[in-house]
Amino acid sequence: MLHREIETMKREELERIQEKKLKRLVRYCYQKIPFYRKLFKENNVEPDDIKRLEDLSKLPFTVKDHLRENYPFGMLAVDMKEVVRVHASSGTTGKPTVVAYTQNDIEWWSNLMARCLATAGATKDDIMHVAYGYGLFTGGLGFHYGGEKLGLTVVPSSVGNTKRQIMLIKDFGATILACTPSYALYISEVAKKEGLDPSSDFKLRLGFFGAEPWSESMRKKIEESLGLKAIDIYGMSELCGPGVSVECEHQNGLHIWEDSFIVEVIDPETGEVLDEGEKGELVFTTLDKEAMPLIRYRTRDISVVTKEECECGRTHARMLRVQGRSDDMLKIRGVNVFPSQIEHVLMGIEGVGESYLIVVDRDILDKLTVKVEMSEKFFNNKKNDVDILKKKIEEELNSALGIKVEVELAEPNTLPRFEGKAKRIVDLRKEKGIF
Ligand code: DLL
């Protein structure tokens, strides 16, 4: 079936396909993966209990710890000789999470990625500069294979050596940039320092940004500075890599490819399945994977899902941009704070530069400090009053978060920059062993 037919099929038909694939998946996992057989038995459920889509909630969740406990290849449904590739996501603690692909999996993933690129408007005429990392991280190779599948010209630049990247983007006339949103901003910052105006000296028209949470205000900033349309793309290694969902030209949420995934939203505390439109943790079941299928995988990512048809005619469910990860959420004096809320406020204030750092500490009470870089333009204009900017940021953060925030302004280019995923949170409470 053509992509377009799949993307616009009636929901009843889509759900019939999901149901059929779900039944097949459950039998497959039970027969091929001892881990799932045991998990099913522990939860008193058998493949025959799954007859309809609604029966999905009878199945237990799979969590990241299950993957860690079965490190490296204990979750495989196929013999190692069927595996043609592995990827891994860097664990902040302990062993990485390893994922594996058969030849069919690579083919399937490349098709999904090609579909994502086309959905946002990429065509064979485009030259795509891929500045996601190539290697164990899925970003680089995911975009690479998807781009080739669609027939784009792919420039496999990977991360690092930003000045060289800028030269290549300009000289090759790249029309698409694929990298993390924080790296996109960094590229534009370095290009400006090199005397270029990236919005006119580059030919970029589209950008595919993901792999880390970002905000609407960051989108605006990237679009203005690079002169392109910034598309949000979501995925995770355990599900394939990039390619689980993407925005279409209407940018009204990210289309989740439901012929390949069943999505649920749950309350992260209780595990209860929430109604359409309610905010909670995304849970995915993979319907097409061979080497390492996953049933009800808890992503920890917080979002909202709607099944309303999109203006573009696609019927597949849409998720709002990821608001943050439930394990990134900071609890400060009892208040839940997502780092993305802080970013949203900062990026909307004139005078704020490209980078910031969130520091949480506890003396008697929790203390939230946000270190904020000033923009070069603001800093170099001697008429500007630093104290007024600091006060403005503090007031806006206080009112957005509902807690007191201390702001420290930093000179331009003094806070860390990131080529891959940004690390902007320092929780000193963890280092002090408070929790
Ligand atoms: O980051 C895959 C990817 C590569 C997605 C390139 C998009 C572009 P992991 O390293 O396993 O895989 O990290 C997955 O990154 O659970 C989210 O928390 C976060 N993430 C990914 N895309 C987005 C996004 C890749 N568009 C984790 N917005 C996920 C917010 C995202 N967070």
Short mmCIF file of C-alpha atoms and ligand atoms in Angstrom, two decimals:
data_model
loop_
_atom_site.label_atom_id
_atom_site.label_comp_id
_atom_site.label_asym_id
_atom_site.label_seq_id
_atom_site.Cartn_x
_atom_site.Cartn_y
_atom_site.Cartn_z
CA MET A 1 0.00 0.00 0.00
CA LEU A 2 1.22 3.52 -0.74
CA HIS A 3 2.24 5.73 2.18
CA ARG A 4 -0.48 8.25 1.39
CA GLU A 5 -3.18 5.54 1.46
CA ILE A 6 -1.96 4.28 4.80
CA GLU A 7 -1.69 7.78 6.24
CA THR A 8 -5.24 8.75 5.30
CA MET A 9 -7.13 5.49 5.78
CA LYS A 10 -10.32 5.48 7.83
CA ARG A 11 -9.71 4.98 11.51
CA GLU A 12 -11.83 1.83 11.59
CA GLU A 13 -9.61 0.30 8.96
CA LEU A 14 -6.47 1.46 10.75
CA GLU A 15 -7.73 -0.08 13.97
CA ARG A 16 -8.54 -3.34 12.21
CA ILE A 17 -4.95 -3.50 11.02
CA GLN A 18 -3.69 -2.71 14.52
CA GLU A 19 -5.87 -5.43 16.03
CA LYS A 20 -4.61 -8.02 13.59
CA LYS A 21 -1.00 -7.04 14.14
CA LEU A 22 -1.45 -6.91 17.93
CA LYS A 23 -2.69 -10.50 18.08
CA ARG A 24 0.24 -11.62 15.94
CA LEU A 25 2.69 -9.63 18.10
CA VAL A 26 1.46 -11.07 21.37
CA ARG A 27 1.80 -14.66 20.13
CA TYR A 28 5.21 -13.84 18.65
CA CYS A 29 6.55 -12.33 21.86
CA TYR A 30 5.18 -15.19 23.95
CA GLN A 31 6.74 -17.82 21.71
CA LYS A 32 10.07 -16.16 20.97
CA ILE A 33 11.06 -14.12 24.04
CA PRO A 34 11.41 -15.97 27.36
CA PHE A 35 11.22 -12.63 29.18
CA TYR A 36 7.72 -11.97 27.84
CA ARG A 37 6.55 -15.54 28.46
CA LYS A 38 7.55 -15.15 32.10
CA LEU A 39 6.04 -11.65 32.37
CA PHE A 40 2.73 -12.87 30.90
CA LYS A 41 2.63 -15.80 33.32
CA GLU A 42 3.38 -13.55 36.28
CA ASN A 43 0.45 -11.37 35.21
CA ASN A 44 -1.89 -14.29 34.50
CA VAL A 45 -2.41 -13.38 30.89
CA GLU A 46 -2.11 -15.56 27.78
CA PRO A 47 -1.94 -14.69 24.09
CA ASP A 48 -5.48 -16.05 23.64
CA ASP A 49 -6.80 -13.41 26.04
CA ILE A 50 -5.97 -10.74 23.48
CA LYS A 51 -8.77 -10.79 20.94
CA ARG A 52 -9.51 -7.12 20.43
CA LEU A 53 -7.65 -3.82 20.65
CA GLU A 54 -9.38 -3.07 23.96
CA ASP A 55 -7.70 -6.15 25.45
CA LEU A 56 -4.33 -4.38 25.24
CA SER A 57 -4.74 -3.03 28.76
CA LYS A 58 -4.73 -6.63 30.08
CA LEU A 59 -1.06 -6.81 29.14
CA PRO A 60 1.68 -5.67 31.52
CA PHE A 61 3.92 -2.69 30.81
CA THR A 62 7.50 -3.05 29.66
CA VAL A 63 9.91 -0.59 31.31
CA LYS A 64 13.48 0.48 30.72
CA ASP A 65 14.69 -1.57 33.70
CA HIS A 66 13.50 -4.72 31.90
CA LEU A 67 15.87 -3.85 29.07
CA ARG A 68 18.70 -3.20 31.50
CA GLU A 69 18.09 -6.47 33.32
CA ASN A 70 18.28 -8.30 29.99
CA TYR A 71 21.40 -6.44 28.81
CA PRO A 72 22.66 -6.77 26.15
CA PHE A 73 20.66 -9.23 24.01
CA GLY A 74 18.18 -10.92 26.35
CA MET A 75 15.12 -9.25 24.77
CA LEU A 76 15.74 -10.57 21.26
CA ALA A 77 13.05 -12.53 19.45
CA VAL A 78 15.45 -13.70 16.75
CA ASP A 79 18.72 -15.52 16.54
CA MET A 80 21.78 -13.27 16.63
CA LYS A 81 22.63 -14.27 13.07
CA GLU A 82 19.44 -12.49 11.91
CA VAL A 83 20.59 -9.25 13.54
CA VAL A 84 22.26 -6.86 11.11
CA ARG A 85 22.66 -3.80 13.33
CA VAL A 86 22.66 -2.69 16.97
CA HIS A 87 22.25 0.78 18.42
CA ALA A 88 22.39 1.90 22.03
CA SER A 89 21.31 4.92 24.00
CA SER A 90 23.83 6.21 26.49
CA GLY A 91 22.62 5.56 29.98
CA THR A 92 23.37 8.34 32.43
CA THR A 93 23.77 5.60 35.02
CA GLY A 94 25.18 2.16 34.37
CA LYS A 95 24.87 0.17 31.17
CA PRO A 96 23.43 1.56 27.95
CA THR A 97 20.08 0.41 26.57
CA VAL A 98 20.81 -1.84 23.60
CA VAL A 99 18.47 -2.28 20.64
CA ALA A 100 18.80 -4.62 17.67
CA TYR A 101 17.49 -4.74 14.09
CA THR A 102 16.99 -7.42 11.47
CA GLN A 103 17.27 -6.53 7.79
CA ASN A 104 13.47 -6.21 7.72
CA ASP A 105 13.57 -3.87 10.71
CA ILE A 106 16.06 -1.59 8.94
CA GLU A 107 13.87 -1.60 5.85
CA TRP A 108 10.75 -0.80 7.93
CA TRP A 109 12.49 1.97 9.90
CA SER A 110 13.93 3.55 6.72
CA ASN A 111 10.42 3.58 5.25
CA LEU A 112 9.02 5.24 8.36
CA MET A 113 11.76 7.87 8.26
CA ALA A 114 11.17 8.46 4.54
CA ARG A 115 7.49 8.92 5.37
CA CYS A 116 8.38 11.46 8.08
CA LEU A 117 10.58 13.47 5.74
CA ALA A 118 7.95 13.48 3.00
CA THR A 119 5.17 14.39 5.45
CA ALA A 120 6.94 17.66 6.26
CA GLY A 121 7.55 18.39 2.57
CA ALA A 122 10.99 16.97 1.75
CA THR A 123 11.46 15.84 -1.87
CA LYS A 124 14.14 14.32 -4.09
CA ASP A 125 15.29 17.86 -4.92
CA ASP A 126 16.47 18.40 -1.36
CA ILE A 127 19.99 18.18 -0.02
CA MET A 128 19.86 17.10 3.62
CA HIS A 129 22.75 17.93 5.95
CA VAL A 130 22.60 15.40 8.78
CA ALA A 131 24.31 16.76 11.88
CA TYR A 132 22.90 14.20 14.30
CA GLY A 133 25.54 11.88 15.70
CA TYR A 134 26.37 8.78 13.63
CA GLY A 135 27.19 5.76 15.73
CA LEU A 136 25.39 4.00 18.53
CA PHE A 137 22.93 6.92 18.70
CA THR A 138 20.06 6.34 16.25
CA GLY A 139 19.80 9.94 15.01
CA GLY A 140 22.45 10.00 12.27
CA LEU A 141 21.83 6.63 10.64
CA GLY A 142 18.05 6.94 11.05
CA PHE A 143 17.93 10.15 9.02
CA HIS A 144 20.54 8.82 6.64
CA TYR A 145 18.64 5.69 5.62
CA GLY A 146 15.30 7.51 5.50
CA GLY A 147 16.76 10.28 3.36
CA GLU A 148 18.27 7.82 0.90
CA LYS A 149 15.03 5.86 0.77
CA LEU A 150 13.17 9.01 -0.25
CA GLY A 151 15.87 9.83 -2.78
CA LEU A 152 17.26 12.97 -1.14
CA THR A 153 20.93 13.87 -1.36
CA VAL A 154 22.23 13.02 2.10
CA VAL A 155 25.31 14.69 3.58
CA PRO A 156 26.39 12.46 6.49
CA SER A 157 28.16 15.16 8.45
CA SER A 158 27.57 13.85 12.00
CA VAL A 159 28.39 16.15 14.95
CA GLY A 160 31.45 18.23 15.70
CA ASN A 161 33.72 20.69 13.93
CA THR A 162 30.97 23.25 13.63
CA LYS A 163 32.92 25.66 11.39
CA ARG A 164 33.40 22.90 8.84
CA GLN A 165 29.72 22.03 9.05
CA ILE A 166 28.89 25.65 8.25
CA MET A 167 31.19 25.64 5.24
CA LEU A 168 29.54 22.44 3.93
CA ILE A 169 25.98 23.66 4.52
CA LYS A 170 26.81 26.79 2.54
CA ASP A 171 28.97 25.29 -0.23
CA PHE A 172 26.75 22.24 -0.90
CA GLY A 173 23.62 24.38 -0.80
CA ALA A 174 21.89 22.21 1.79
CA THR A 175 18.12 22.79 1.85
CA ILE A 176 17.39 20.62 4.91
CA LEU A 177 19.17 20.58 8.25
CA ALA A 178 18.70 17.65 10.63
CA CYS A 179 20.16 17.97 14.14
CA THR A 180 19.15 18.61 17.75
CA PRO A 181 17.44 21.98 18.28
CA SER A 182 20.23 23.10 20.59
CA TYR A 183 22.84 22.28 17.95
CA ALA A 184 20.83 24.18 15.33
CA LEU A 185 21.03 27.31 17.45
CA TYR A 186 24.72 26.77 18.01
CA ILE A 187 25.34 26.38 14.27
CA SER A 188 23.57 29.68 13.63
CA GLU A 189 25.51 31.38 16.41
CA VAL A 190 28.88 30.22 15.04
CA ALA A 191 27.85 31.11 11.48
CA LYS A 192 27.08 34.66 12.61
CA LYS A 193 30.46 34.86 14.28
CA GLU A 194 32.02 33.78 10.99
CA GLY A 195 30.44 36.87 9.43
CA LEU A 196 27.55 35.04 7.73
CA ASP A 197 23.85 35.71 7.90
CA PRO A 198 22.54 32.12 8.05
CA SER A 199 19.01 33.23 7.13
CA SER A 200 20.20 34.46 3.73
CA ASP A 201 23.65 32.92 3.13
CA PHE A 202 22.32 29.38 3.61
CA LYS A 203 19.73 27.81 1.32
CA LEU A 204 18.07 25.93 4.17
CA ARG A 205 14.28 25.73 3.93
CA LEU A 206 13.38 22.92 6.34
CA GLY A 207 14.84 21.63 9.59
CA PHE A 208 14.07 18.35 11.37
CA PHE A 209 14.72 18.85 15.05
CA GLY A 210 14.24 16.40 17.88
CA ALA A 211 15.95 14.01 20.29
CA GLU A 212 15.46 16.46 23.19
CA PRO A 213 12.61 18.59 24.53
CA TRP A 214 12.34 22.06 23.01
CA SER A 215 9.77 24.82 23.10
CA GLU A 216 7.67 26.96 20.76
CA SER A 217 9.84 29.98 21.53
CA MET A 218 12.95 28.01 20.67
CA ARG A 219 11.28 27.05 17.41
CA LYS A 220 10.72 30.73 16.61
CA LYS A 221 14.31 31.57 17.44
CA ILE A 222 15.67 28.78 15.22
CA GLU A 223 13.32 29.68 12.35
CA GLU A 224 14.31 33.34 12.49
CA SER A 225 18.02 32.80 12.77
CA LEU A 226 18.32 30.05 10.14
CA GLY A 227 15.53 31.19 7.81
CA LEU A 228 13.79 27.80 7.67
CA LYS A 229 10.65 26.01 8.78
CA ALA A 230 11.45 24.02 11.91
CA ILE A 231 9.76 20.61 12.09
CA ASP A 232 9.45 18.63 15.30
CA ILE A 233 10.32 14.94 14.95
CA TYR A 234 10.08 12.40 17.75
CA GLY A 235 11.36 8.94 18.43
CA MET A 236 13.41 6.79 20.75
CA SER A 237 15.93 4.00 20.30
CA GLU A 238 13.74 1.37 21.90
CA LEU A 239 10.96 1.99 19.33
CA CYS A 240 13.28 2.34 16.29
CA GLY A 241 15.03 5.71 16.67
CA PRO A 242 13.72 8.89 15.04
CA GLY A 243 10.57 8.29 12.98
CA VAL A 244 7.83 7.47 15.49
CA SER A 245 6.04 10.76 14.83
CA VAL A 246 6.52 14.01 12.95
CA GLU A 247 4.75 17.27 12.16
CA CYS A 248 3.09 17.84 8.80
CA GLU A 249 2.96 21.26 7.17
CA HIS A 250 0.12 22.33 9.49
CA GLN A 251 2.34 21.82 12.56
CA ASN A 252 -0.61 20.91 14.66
CA GLY A 253 0.95 18.11 16.67
CA LEU A 254 3.11 15.19 15.53
CA HIS A 255 1.50 12.37 13.52
CA ILE A 256 2.19 9.03 15.16
CA TRP A 257 2.46 6.22 12.60
CA GLU A 258 -0.28 4.06 14.00
CA ASP A 259 0.02 1.30 11.43
CA SER A 260 3.34 0.56 13.20
CA PHE A 261 2.65 1.64 16.78
CA ILE A 262 -0.25 1.57 19.21
CA VAL A 263 -0.08 4.63 21.43
CA GLU A 264 -1.60 4.97 24.89
CA VAL A 265 -1.38 7.78 27.44
CA ILE A 266 -1.22 6.77 31.09
CA ASP A 267 -1.07 8.43 34.47
CA PRO A 268 2.64 8.07 35.30
CA GLU A 269 1.88 7.59 39.01
CA THR A 270 -0.90 4.99 38.83
CA GLY A 271 -0.45 3.44 35.37
CA GLU A 272 -4.14 4.05 34.64
CA VAL A 273 -4.96 4.59 30.94
CA LEU A 274 -6.16 8.15 30.37
CA ASP A 275 -8.79 9.46 27.96
CA GLU A 276 -8.00 11.09 24.66
CA GLY A 277 -6.87 14.68 25.25
CA GLU A 278 -5.57 14.07 28.77
CA LYS A 279 -1.94 14.77 29.58
CA GLY A 280 0.22 11.87 30.69
CA GLU A 281 3.03 9.46 29.86
CA LEU A 282 3.24 8.04 26.33
CA VAL A 283 3.22 4.25 26.08
CA PHE A 284 3.94 2.50 22.78
CA THR A 285 3.45 -1.02 21.46
CA THR A 286 5.52 -1.84 18.37
CA LEU A 287 3.53 -3.70 15.70
CA ASP A 288 6.12 -4.37 13.01
CA LYS A 289 9.43 -4.99 14.74
CA GLU A 290 11.11 -8.36 14.34
CA ALA A 291 14.31 -8.37 16.38
CA MET A 292 13.14 -6.57 19.50
CA PRO A 293 9.39 -5.98 19.66
CA LEU A 294 8.07 -4.19 22.73
CA ILE A 295 4.67 -4.41 24.37
CA ARG A 296 3.29 -1.33 26.17
CA TYR A 297 6.67 0.32 26.53
CA ARG A 298 6.68 3.19 29.01
CA THR A 299 8.57 6.10 27.48
CA ARG A 300 8.52 8.49 30.46
CA ASP A 301 7.74 11.24 27.93
CA ILE A 302 4.82 13.49 28.84
CA SER A 303 2.40 14.58 26.13
CA VAL A 304 -1.24 14.72 25.01
CA VAL A 305 -2.71 12.64 22.17
CA THR A 306 -5.67 13.45 19.92
CA LYS A 307 -7.27 11.21 17.31
CA GLU A 308 -9.11 13.97 15.47
CA GLU A 309 -8.38 14.07 11.76
CA CYS A 310 -5.78 16.68 10.79
CA GLU A 311 -6.29 19.41 8.20
CA CYS A 312 -3.77 17.58 6.02
CA GLY A 313 -6.17 14.65 5.70
CA ARG A 314 -4.04 12.26 7.72
CA THR A 315 -6.06 10.16 10.13
CA HIS A 316 -3.24 8.92 12.35
CA ALA A 317 -3.29 10.22 15.93
CA ARG A 318 -1.29 13.29 16.81
CA MET A 319 0.75 14.00 19.93
CA LEU A 320 1.51 17.49 21.16
CA ARG A 321 5.18 18.35 21.45
CA VAL A 322 6.77 16.44 24.32
CA GLN A 323 6.51 18.58 27.40
CA GLY A 324 9.33 16.85 29.22
CA ARG A 325 10.22 13.53 30.72
CA SER A 326 8.55 12.43 33.90
CA ASP A 327 12.03 11.64 35.23
CA ASP A 328 13.34 15.10 34.21
CA MET A 329 10.57 16.80 36.10
CA LEU A 330 12.01 18.76 38.97
CA LYS A 331 10.17 18.87 42.25
CA ILE A 332 11.07 22.15 43.85
CA ARG A 333 9.49 22.98 47.18
CA GLY A 334 6.70 20.59 46.26
CA VAL A 335 6.01 22.24 42.90
CA ASN A 336 6.47 20.28 39.66
CA VAL A 337 8.68 22.14 37.21
CA PHE A 338 9.49 21.00 33.68
CA PRO A 339 12.74 22.42 32.28
CA SER A 340 10.87 23.13 29.02
CA GLN A 341 8.66 25.67 30.87
CA ILE A 342 11.80 27.56 31.85
CA GLU A 343 13.12 27.46 28.31
CA HIS A 344 9.85 28.73 26.93
CA VAL A 345 9.96 31.80 29.18
CA LEU A 346 13.63 32.53 28.52
CA MET A 347 13.46 32.27 24.75
CA GLY A 348 10.62 34.78 24.66
CA ILE A 349 12.60 37.56 26.39
CA GLU A 350 14.64 39.99 24.35
CA GLY A 351 18.25 40.22 25.50
CA VAL A 352 18.46 36.53 26.40
CA GLY A 353 21.20 34.67 24.51
CA GLU A 354 21.55 31.12 23.25
CA SER A 355 22.34 29.14 26.38
CA TYR A 356 21.13 28.64 29.94
CA LEU A 357 21.67 26.30 32.85
CA ILE A 358 19.23 25.23 35.55
CA VAL A 359 20.77 24.63 38.97
CA VAL A 360 18.76 23.17 41.85
CA ASP A 361 20.18 23.04 45.34
CA ARG A 362 18.89 22.64 48.86
CA ASP A 363 20.02 24.46 51.98
CA ILE A 364 17.05 24.31 54.26
CA LEU A 365 14.63 24.84 51.40
CA ASP A 366 15.04 23.97 47.71
CA LYS A 367 16.60 26.73 45.68
CA LEU A 368 16.22 27.17 41.94
CA THR A 369 18.84 29.23 40.14
CA VAL A 370 18.76 29.80 36.42
CA LYS A 371 21.99 30.96 34.81
CA VAL A 372 21.13 32.87 31.66
CA GLU A 373 23.45 34.05 28.94
CA MET A 374 22.84 37.54 27.58
CA SER A 375 22.75 37.97 23.81
CA GLU A 376 25.78 39.67 22.22
CA LYS A 377 23.53 42.45 20.97
CA PHE A 378 22.19 43.18 24.43
CA PHE A 379 25.57 42.88 26.11
CA ASN A 380 27.38 45.13 23.64
CA ASN A 381 24.88 47.95 23.92
CA LYS A 382 26.12 49.94 26.89
CA LYS A 383 22.75 51.64 27.26
CA ASN A 384 21.16 48.36 28.37
CA ASP A 385 20.67 47.82 32.05
CA VAL A 386 21.65 44.34 33.20
CA ASP A 387 19.73 44.64 36.46
CA ILE A 388 16.51 45.41 34.64
CA LEU A 389 16.92 42.32 32.43
CA LYS A 390 17.67 40.14 35.44
CA LYS A 391 14.58 41.43 37.24
CA LYS A 392 12.38 40.93 34.19
CA ILE A 393 13.50 37.31 33.77
CA GLU A 394 12.98 36.62 37.47
CA GLU A 395 9.49 38.06 37.41
CA GLU A 396 8.45 36.13 34.31
CA LEU A 397 9.86 32.85 35.65
CA ASN A 398 8.26 33.41 39.06
CA SER A 399 4.87 33.93 37.52
CA ALA A 400 5.15 31.04 35.01
CA LEU A 401 6.38 28.50 37.56
CA GLY A 402 4.72 29.76 40.71
CA ILE A 403 7.93 29.59 42.72
CA LYS A 404 10.78 31.97 43.48
CA VAL A 405 13.64 31.80 41.01
CA GLU A 406 17.07 33.37 41.33
CA VAL A 407 18.54 34.51 38.01
CA GLU A 408 22.26 34.92 37.37
CA LEU A 409 23.18 36.63 34.13
CA ALA A 410 26.24 35.39 32.29
CA GLU A 411 28.28 37.05 29.53
CA PRO A 412 27.74 35.80 25.97
CA ASN A 413 29.42 32.47 25.09
CA THR A 414 30.31 31.52 28.66
CA LEU A 415 27.80 28.71 29.31
CA PRO A 416 28.23 25.21 27.82
CA ARG A 417 27.25 24.40 24.21
CA PHE A 418 26.06 20.98 23.04
CA GLU A 419 26.52 19.15 19.76
CA GLY A 420 24.14 16.33 20.65
CA LYS A 421 21.49 16.37 23.32
CA ALA A 422 21.73 19.37 25.63
CA LYS A 423 22.34 18.81 29.34
CA ARG A 424 20.98 21.88 31.04
CA ILE A 425 20.06 20.64 34.51
CA VAL A 426 22.40 20.41 37.47
CA ASP A 427 20.59 18.97 40.47
CA LEU A 428 22.99 19.42 43.37
CA ARG A 429 20.47 17.76 45.68
CA LYS A 430 21.28 14.45 43.97
CA GLU A 431 25.02 15.04 44.34
CA LYS A 432 24.50 15.79 48.02
CA GLY A 433 22.57 12.53 48.34
CA ILE A 434 19.37 14.26 49.43
CA PHE A 435 17.53 11.99 46.98
O1 DLL B 1 16.63 10.71 20.51
C1 DLL B 1 15.85 9.41 18.65
C2 DLL B 1 15.75 10.65 17.84
C3 DLL B 1 16.82 11.07 17.09
C4 DLL B 1 14.57 11.38 17.80
C5 DLL B 1 16.74 12.21 16.32
C6 DLL B 1 14.45 12.51 17.01
C7 DLL B 1 15.54 12.93 16.28
P1 DLL B 1 17.00 8.29 22.23
O2 DLL B 1 18.41 8.71 22.27
O3 DLL B 1 16.65 6.91 22.63
O4 DLL B 1 16.42 8.45 20.79
O5 DLL B 1 16.18 9.32 23.13
C8 DLL B 1 14.79 9.25 23.21
O6 DLL B 1 14.61 11.66 23.52
O7 DLL B 1 12.26 9.45 25.02
C9 DLL B 1 12.49 11.83 24.48
O8 DLL B 1 12.65 12.02 25.86
C10 DLL B 1 13.56 12.57 23.73
N1 DLL B 1 13.05 13.05 22.45
C11 DLL B 1 13.19 12.50 21.23
N2 DLL B 1 12.59 13.27 20.29
C12 DLL B 1 12.03 14.33 20.95
C13 DLL B 1 11.26 15.47 20.56
C14 DLL B 1 16.34 9.62 20.07
N3 DLL B 1 10.95 15.73 19.29
C15 DLL B 1 14.27 10.37 24.06
N4 DLL B 1 10.86 16.31 21.53
C16 DLL B 1 12.76 10.38 24.11
C17 DLL B 1 11.16 16.09 22.82
C18 DLL B 1 12.32 14.17 22.33
N5 DLL B 1 11.88 15.05 23.24
#
